[in-house]
């Protein structure tokens, strides 16, 4: 049910996909955009659906931009990759010192302005207690159902998550109940002779009814 709700939202918002055309007098802007959108490493034609799916499912999505070469020089070839929201965590003060005092849930903001994000902290998913600090200008962070001063988003299905869990439990219990009803042989008192007993015994295998 949760998957169907997310799927329907993605289809409703994105449909068959979006087309973006930059409006700029300089043709180089259009060329740079087309190079970014059609790059096989970005796959934006497919990634746009994943963006919407992550947004509604996770309550947010994070894209990291890579546009520097090995010499750390800016280039026009921009590559994007998703970052897992579960890796967005704030390290302990013992790890990096007081610089994380204004960081919460992996999002570090300006001490004087909570809406101004300065950097993001990502925990290494493979190496314990290793964190990486990424400048905010390299991360696109879009939050779902979040206020401007809220650092993290909330999943689209949050209000019904408990109901979905309760429905799953009810369904399992219902299956067990139906199995019990078909497995137990009820004792009946029969009035009549042996012929009536034989007739009733022949119909038991055909009269089992599963409750709906």
PDB file of C-alpha atoms in Angstrom:
ATOM      1  CA  UNK A   1       0.000   0.000   0.000  1.00  0.00           C
ATOM      2  CA  UNK A   2       2.824   2.402   0.852  1.00  0.00           C
ATOM      3  CA  UNK A   3       4.622   1.574  -2.376  1.00  0.00           C
ATOM      4  CA  UNK A   4       1.437   2.122  -4.377  1.00  0.00           C
ATOM      5  CA  UNK A   5       0.907   5.520  -2.737  1.00  0.00           C
ATOM      6  CA  UNK A   6       4.454   6.641  -3.585  1.00  0.00           C
ATOM      7  CA  UNK A   7       4.184   5.247  -7.122  1.00  0.00           C
ATOM      8  CA  UNK A   8       0.933   7.116  -7.753  1.00  0.00           C
ATOM      9  CA  UNK A   9       2.421  10.380  -6.524  1.00  0.00           C
ATOM     10  CA  UNK A  10       5.432   9.984  -8.812  1.00  0.00           C
ATOM     11  CA  UNK A  11       3.205   9.251 -11.822  1.00  0.00           C
ATOM     12  CA  UNK A  12       0.929  12.181 -10.955  1.00  0.00           C
ATOM     13  CA  UNK A  13       3.768  14.703 -10.589  1.00  0.00           C
ATOM     14  CA  UNK A  14       6.226  13.504 -13.232  1.00  0.00           C
ATOM     15  CA  UNK A  15       3.991  11.654 -15.674  1.00  0.00           C
ATOM     16  CA  UNK A  16       6.090  10.651 -18.671  1.00  0.00           C
ATOM     17  CA  UNK A  17       8.902  12.971 -17.651  1.00  0.00           C
ATOM     18  CA  UNK A  18       9.812  16.643 -17.781  1.00  0.00           C
ATOM     19  CA  UNK A  19      11.562  18.717 -20.416  1.00  0.00           C
ATOM     20  CA  UNK A  20      13.714  21.675 -19.359  1.00  0.00           C
ATOM     21  CA  UNK A  21      14.813  24.296 -21.868  1.00  0.00           C
ATOM     22  CA  UNK A  22      17.164  27.051 -20.637  1.00  0.00           C
ATOM     23  CA  UNK A  23      16.241  30.565 -21.757  1.00  0.00           C
ATOM     24  CA  UNK A  24      19.506  32.420 -22.285  1.00  0.00           C
ATOM     25  CA  UNK A  25      21.013  34.423 -25.117  1.00  0.00           C
ATOM     26  CA  UNK A  26      24.361  32.713 -24.772  1.00  0.00           C
ATOM     27  CA  UNK A  27      24.268  29.410 -26.696  1.00  0.00           C
ATOM     28  CA  UNK A  28      26.968  27.978 -24.451  1.00  0.00           C
ATOM     29  CA  UNK A  29      24.422  27.804 -21.634  1.00  0.00           C
ATOM     30  CA  UNK A  30      22.165  25.586 -23.729  1.00  0.00           C
ATOM     31  CA  UNK A  31      25.094  23.417 -24.780  1.00  0.00           C
ATOM     32  CA  UNK A  32      26.272  23.011 -21.192  1.00  0.00           C
ATOM     33  CA  UNK A  33      22.772  22.083 -20.046  1.00  0.00           C
ATOM     34  CA  UNK A  34      22.255  19.596 -22.862  1.00  0.00           C
ATOM     35  CA  UNK A  35      25.626  18.025 -22.123  1.00  0.00           C
ATOM     36  CA  UNK A  36      24.668  17.662 -18.461  1.00  0.00           C
ATOM     37  CA  UNK A  37      21.163  16.272 -19.128  1.00  0.00           C
ATOM     38  CA  UNK A  38      22.161  13.766 -21.794  1.00  0.00           C
ATOM     39  CA  UNK A  39      25.416  12.584 -20.210  1.00  0.00           C
ATOM     40  CA  UNK A  40      25.378   8.793 -19.846  1.00  0.00           C
ATOM     41  CA  UNK A  41      26.921   9.136 -16.398  1.00  0.00           C
ATOM     42  CA  UNK A  42      24.016  11.269 -15.164  1.00  0.00           C
ATOM     43  CA  UNK A  43      21.103   9.559 -16.912  1.00  0.00           C
ATOM     44  CA  UNK A  44      18.816  12.450 -16.010  1.00  0.00           C
ATOM     45  CA  UNK A  45      16.028  11.046 -18.167  1.00  0.00           C
ATOM     46  CA  UNK A  46      15.768   8.159 -15.681  1.00  0.00           C
ATOM     47  CA  UNK A  47      17.077   9.955 -12.611  1.00  0.00           C
ATOM     48  CA  UNK A  48      14.219  12.466 -12.653  1.00  0.00           C
ATOM     49  CA  UNK A  49      11.773   9.685 -11.709  1.00  0.00           C
ATOM     50  CA  UNK A  50      14.072   8.516  -8.934  1.00  0.00           C
ATOM     51  CA  UNK A  51      14.275  12.082  -7.632  1.00  0.00           C
ATOM     52  CA  UNK A  52      10.497  12.180  -7.221  1.00  0.00           C
ATOM     53  CA  UNK A  53      10.386   8.678  -5.741  1.00  0.00           C
ATOM     54  CA  UNK A  54      13.060   9.454  -3.157  1.00  0.00           C
ATOM     55  CA  UNK A  55      11.384  12.769  -2.338  1.00  0.00           C
ATOM     56  CA  UNK A  56       8.030  11.193  -1.438  1.00  0.00           C
ATOM     57  CA  UNK A  57       9.433   7.962   0.035  1.00  0.00           C
ATOM     58  CA  UNK A  58      12.280   9.360   2.155  1.00  0.00           C
ATOM     59  CA  UNK A  59      10.876  12.837   2.678  1.00  0.00           C
ATOM     60  CA  UNK A  60      13.942  14.368   1.038  1.00  0.00           C
ATOM     61  CA  UNK A  61      16.635  13.764  -1.520  1.00  0.00           C
ATOM     62  CA  UNK A  62      20.278  14.803  -1.696  1.00  0.00           C
ATOM     63  CA  UNK A  63      22.284  15.207  -4.880  1.00  0.00           C
ATOM     64  CA  UNK A  64      26.012  15.820  -4.786  1.00  0.00           C
ATOM     65  CA  UNK A  65      27.607  17.678  -7.712  1.00  0.00           C
ATOM     66  CA  UNK A  66      31.052  16.807  -9.021  1.00  0.00           C
ATOM     67  CA  UNK A  67      32.564  19.268 -11.505  1.00  0.00           C
ATOM     68  CA  UNK A  68      36.283  19.288 -10.730  1.00  0.00           C
ATOM     69  CA  UNK A  69      39.085  17.372 -12.363  1.00  0.00           C
ATOM     70  CA  UNK A  70      42.046  15.636 -10.749  1.00  0.00           C
ATOM     71  CA  UNK A  71      43.820  19.001 -10.387  1.00  0.00           C
ATOM     72  CA  UNK A  72      40.803  20.327  -8.428  1.00  0.00           C
ATOM     73  CA  UNK A  73      39.941  22.724 -11.255  1.00  0.00           C
ATOM     74  CA  UNK A  74      36.343  23.544 -12.157  1.00  0.00           C
ATOM     75  CA  UNK A  75      35.122  22.073 -15.437  1.00  0.00           C
ATOM     76  CA  UNK A  76      31.919  22.254 -17.486  1.00  0.00           C
ATOM     77  CA  UNK A  77      31.356  18.505 -17.092  1.00  0.00           C
ATOM     78  CA  UNK A  78      29.093  18.132 -14.085  1.00  0.00           C
ATOM     79  CA  UNK A  79      28.258  14.722 -12.661  1.00  0.00           C
ATOM     80  CA  UNK A  80      25.581  14.131 -10.017  1.00  0.00           C
ATOM     81  CA  UNK A  81      25.143  11.278  -7.563  1.00  0.00           C
ATOM     82  CA  UNK A  82      22.544  10.575  -4.893  1.00  0.00           C
ATOM     83  CA  UNK A  83      23.564  10.583  -1.237  1.00  0.00           C
ATOM     84  CA  UNK A  84      21.761   8.303   1.182  1.00  0.00           C
ATOM     85  CA  UNK A  85      19.786  10.317   3.790  1.00  0.00           C
ATOM     86  CA  UNK A  86      20.657   7.635   6.357  1.00  0.00           C
ATOM     87  CA  UNK A  87      24.322   8.621   6.045  1.00  0.00           C
ATOM     88  CA  UNK A  88      23.525  12.257   6.862  1.00  0.00           C
ATOM     89  CA  UNK A  89      24.647  12.320  10.504  1.00  0.00           C
ATOM     90  CA  UNK A  90      26.434  14.710  12.832  1.00  0.00           C
ATOM     91  CA  UNK A  91      29.697  13.420  14.295  1.00  0.00           C
ATOM     92  CA  UNK A  92      30.467  13.794  17.970  1.00  0.00           C
ATOM     93  CA  UNK A  93      32.257  16.862  19.294  1.00  0.00           C
ATOM     94  CA  UNK A  94      35.210  14.644  20.185  1.00  0.00           C
ATOM     95  CA  UNK A  95      35.581  13.843  16.492  1.00  0.00           C
ATOM     96  CA  UNK A  96      35.834  17.332  15.005  1.00  0.00           C
ATOM     97  CA  UNK A  97      35.690  19.745  17.920  1.00  0.00           C
ATOM     98  CA  UNK A  98      33.294  22.640  18.450  1.00  0.00           C
ATOM     99  CA  UNK A  99      32.622  23.153  14.734  1.00  0.00           C
ATOM    100  CA  UNK A 100      29.606  20.813  14.961  1.00  0.00           C
ATOM    101  CA  UNK A 101      27.833  22.720  17.723  1.00  0.00           C
ATOM    102  CA  UNK A 102      25.416  24.187  15.187  1.00  0.00           C
ATOM    103  CA  UNK A 103      24.937  20.908  13.357  1.00  0.00           C
ATOM    104  CA  UNK A 104      21.885  18.723  13.776  1.00  0.00           C
ATOM    105  CA  UNK A 105      21.020  15.562  11.845  1.00  0.00           C
ATOM    106  CA  UNK A 106      24.074  16.104   9.685  1.00  0.00           C
ATOM    107  CA  UNK A 107      23.148  19.641   8.581  1.00  0.00           C
ATOM    108  CA  UNK A 108      25.432  22.426   9.795  1.00  0.00           C
ATOM    109  CA  UNK A 109      24.027  25.942   9.664  1.00  0.00           C
ATOM    110  CA  UNK A 110      25.153  29.485  10.291  1.00  0.00           C
ATOM    111  CA  UNK A 111      25.177  30.168  14.065  1.00  0.00           C
ATOM    112  CA  UNK A 112      23.230  33.393  13.424  1.00  0.00           C
ATOM    113  CA  UNK A 113      20.841  32.046  10.768  1.00  0.00           C
ATOM    114  CA  UNK A 114      19.389  28.547  10.987  1.00  0.00           C
ATOM    115  CA  UNK A 115      18.113  28.757   7.406  1.00  0.00           C
ATOM    116  CA  UNK A 116      21.604  29.289   5.965  1.00  0.00           C
ATOM    117  CA  UNK A 117      23.179  25.871   5.492  1.00  0.00           C
ATOM    118  CA  UNK A 118      26.975  25.902   5.458  1.00  0.00           C
ATOM    119  CA  UNK A 119      27.845  22.212   5.067  1.00  0.00           C
ATOM    120  CA  UNK A 120      26.651  18.627   5.327  1.00  0.00           C
ATOM    121  CA  UNK A 121      28.165  15.767   7.320  1.00  0.00           C
ATOM    122  CA  UNK A 122      28.018  12.291   5.807  1.00  0.00           C
ATOM    123  CA  UNK A 123      28.990   9.154   7.693  1.00  0.00           C
ATOM    124  CA  UNK A 124      31.064   6.666   5.733  1.00  0.00           C
ATOM    125  CA  UNK A 125      28.766   3.640   5.162  1.00  0.00           C
ATOM    126  CA  UNK A 126      31.700   1.213   5.137  1.00  0.00           C
ATOM    127  CA  UNK A 127      34.229   2.592   7.641  1.00  0.00           C
ATOM    128  CA  UNK A 128      33.051   3.103  11.259  1.00  0.00           C
ATOM    129  CA  UNK A 129      33.391   6.558  12.853  1.00  0.00           C
ATOM    130  CA  UNK A 130      34.551   8.233   9.649  1.00  0.00           C
ATOM    131  CA  UNK A 131      32.718  11.368   8.477  1.00  0.00           C
ATOM    132  CA  UNK A 132      33.074  13.642   5.478  1.00  0.00           C
ATOM    133  CA  UNK A 133      32.186  17.324   5.469  1.00  0.00           C
ATOM    134  CA  UNK A 134      30.819  18.600   2.145  1.00  0.00           C
ATOM    135  CA  UNK A 135      30.184  22.309   1.430  1.00  0.00           C
ATOM    136  CA  UNK A 136      26.546  23.217   0.966  1.00  0.00           C
ATOM    137  CA  UNK A 137      27.135  24.556  -2.556  1.00  0.00           C
ATOM    138  CA  UNK A 138      27.975  21.012  -3.682  1.00  0.00           C
ATOM    139  CA  UNK A 139      24.749  19.503  -2.341  1.00  0.00           C
ATOM    140  CA  UNK A 140      21.201  19.921  -3.600  1.00  0.00           C
ATOM    141  CA  UNK A 141      18.931  19.159  -0.638  1.00  0.00           C
ATOM    142  CA  UNK A 142      15.169  19.232  -1.247  1.00  0.00           C
ATOM    143  CA  UNK A 143      12.898  18.541   1.732  1.00  0.00           C
ATOM    144  CA  UNK A 144       9.308  17.299   1.784  1.00  0.00           C
ATOM    145  CA  UNK A 145       6.749  18.729   4.237  1.00  0.00           C
ATOM    146  CA  UNK A 146       9.411  20.760   6.035  1.00  0.00           C
ATOM    147  CA  UNK A 147       9.421  24.326   7.325  1.00  0.00           C
ATOM    148  CA  UNK A 148      12.135  26.723   6.225  1.00  0.00           C
ATOM    149  CA  UNK A 149      13.996  26.335   9.531  1.00  0.00           C
ATOM    150  CA  UNK A 150      13.604  22.558   9.595  1.00  0.00           C
ATOM    151  CA  UNK A 151      16.811  20.752   8.716  1.00  0.00           C
ATOM    152  CA  UNK A 152      15.338  17.459   7.494  1.00  0.00           C
ATOM    153  CA  UNK A 153      12.259  16.471   5.533  1.00  0.00           C
ATOM    154  CA  UNK A 154       9.398  14.128   6.441  1.00  0.00           C
ATOM    155  CA  UNK A 155       8.241  11.205   4.357  1.00  0.00           C
ATOM    156  CA  UNK A 156       5.002  11.531   2.413  1.00  0.00           C
ATOM    157  CA  UNK A 157       3.555   8.375   4.010  1.00  0.00           C
ATOM    158  CA  UNK A 158       4.367   9.312   7.617  1.00  0.00           C
ATOM    159  CA  UNK A 159       0.695   9.909   8.667  1.00  0.00           C
ATOM    160  CA  UNK A 160      -0.379   6.426   7.518  1.00  0.00           C
ATOM    161  CA  UNK A 161       2.676   4.363   8.450  1.00  0.00           C
ATOM    162  CA  UNK A 162       1.082   3.167  11.699  1.00  0.00           C
ATOM    163  CA  UNK A 163      -2.149   2.250   9.903  1.00  0.00           C
ATOM    164  CA  UNK A 164      -0.222   0.285   7.285  1.00  0.00           C
ATOM    165  CA  UNK A 165       1.530  -1.661  10.034  1.00  0.00           C
ATOM    166  CA  UNK A 166      -1.793  -2.347  11.774  1.00  0.00           C
ATOM    167  CA  UNK A 167      -3.359  -3.523   8.511  1.00  0.00           C
ATOM    168  CA  UNK A 168      -0.438  -5.901   7.938  1.00  0.00           C
ATOM    169  CA  UNK A 169      -0.900  -7.397  11.421  1.00  0.00           C
ATOM    170  CA  UNK A 170      -4.670  -7.720  10.870  1.00  0.00           C
ATOM    171  CA  UNK A 171      -4.112  -9.493   7.557  1.00  0.00           C
ATOM    172  CA  UNK A 172      -1.725 -12.019   9.123  1.00  0.00           C
ATOM    173  CA  UNK A 173      -4.157 -12.710  11.974  1.00  0.00           C
ATOM    174  CA  UNK A 174      -6.999 -13.099   9.493  1.00  0.00           C
ATOM    175  CA  UNK A 175      -5.055 -15.717   7.545  1.00  0.00           C
ATOM    176  CA  UNK A 176      -4.348 -17.666  10.748  1.00  0.00           C
ATOM    177  CA  UNK A 177      -8.018 -17.469  11.728  1.00  0.00           C
ATOM    178  CA  UNK A 178      -9.168 -18.819   8.367  1.00  0.00           C
ATOM    179  CA  UNK A 179      -6.709 -21.700   8.603  1.00  0.00           C
ATOM    180  CA  UNK A 180      -7.975 -22.588  12.061  1.00  0.00           C
ATOM    181  CA  UNK A 181     -11.588 -22.484  10.892  1.00  0.00           C
ATOM    182  CA  UNK A 182     -10.885 -24.928   8.068  1.00  0.00           C
ATOM    183  CA  UNK A 183      -8.715 -27.236  10.163  1.00  0.00           C
ATOM    184  CA  UNK A 184     -10.988 -27.866  13.152  1.00  0.00           C
ATOM    185  CA  UNK A 185     -13.655 -30.569  12.780  1.00  0.00           C
ATOM    186  CA  UNK A 186     -16.798 -29.566  14.655  1.00  0.00           C
ATOM    187  CA  UNK A 187     -18.759 -32.225  16.557  1.00  0.00           C
ATOM    188  CA  UNK A 188     -22.399 -32.435  15.566  1.00  0.00           C
ATOM    189  CA  UNK A 189     -25.200 -34.450  17.120  1.00  0.00           C
ATOM    190  CA  UNK A 190     -27.071 -36.300  14.384  1.00  0.00           C
ATOM    191  CA  UNK A 191     -30.607 -37.570  14.742  1.00  0.00           C
ATOM    192  CA  UNK A 192     -31.353 -40.590  12.640  1.00  0.00           C
ATOM    193  CA  UNK A 193     -29.883 -43.871  11.652  1.00  0.00           C
ATOM    194  CA  UNK A 194     -26.625 -45.008  10.102  1.00  0.00           C
ATOM    195  CA  UNK A 195     -27.806 -43.906   6.671  1.00  0.00           C
ATOM    196  CA  UNK A 196     -27.962 -40.274   7.807  1.00  0.00           C
ATOM    197  CA  UNK A 197     -24.452 -40.526   9.252  1.00  0.00           C
ATOM    198  CA  UNK A 198     -23.079 -41.922   6.009  1.00  0.00           C
ATOM    199  CA  UNK A 199     -24.824 -39.224   3.969  1.00  0.00           C
ATOM    200  CA  UNK A 200     -23.477 -36.403   6.151  1.00  0.00           C
ATOM    201  CA  UNK A 201     -19.956 -37.856   6.100  1.00  0.00           C
ATOM    202  CA  UNK A 202     -19.959 -37.791   2.328  1.00  0.00           C
ATOM    203  CA  UNK A 203     -20.809 -34.089   2.235  1.00  0.00           C
ATOM    204  CA  UNK A 204     -18.262 -32.826   4.780  1.00  0.00           C
ATOM    205  CA  UNK A 205     -15.483 -32.608   2.224  1.00  0.00           C
ATOM    206  CA  UNK A 206     -17.693 -30.472  -0.025  1.00  0.00           C
ATOM    207  CA  UNK A 207     -19.234 -28.160   2.561  1.00  0.00           C
ATOM    208  CA  UNK A 208     -16.113 -26.441   3.842  1.00  0.00           C
ATOM    209  CA  UNK A 209     -16.635 -22.701   3.603  1.00  0.00           C
ATOM    210  CA  UNK A 210     -13.818 -20.163   4.098  1.00  0.00           C
ATOM    211  CA  UNK A 211     -14.999 -16.977   5.812  1.00  0.00           C
ATOM    212  CA  UNK A 212     -14.429 -13.816   3.822  1.00  0.00           C
TER     213      UNK A 212
END
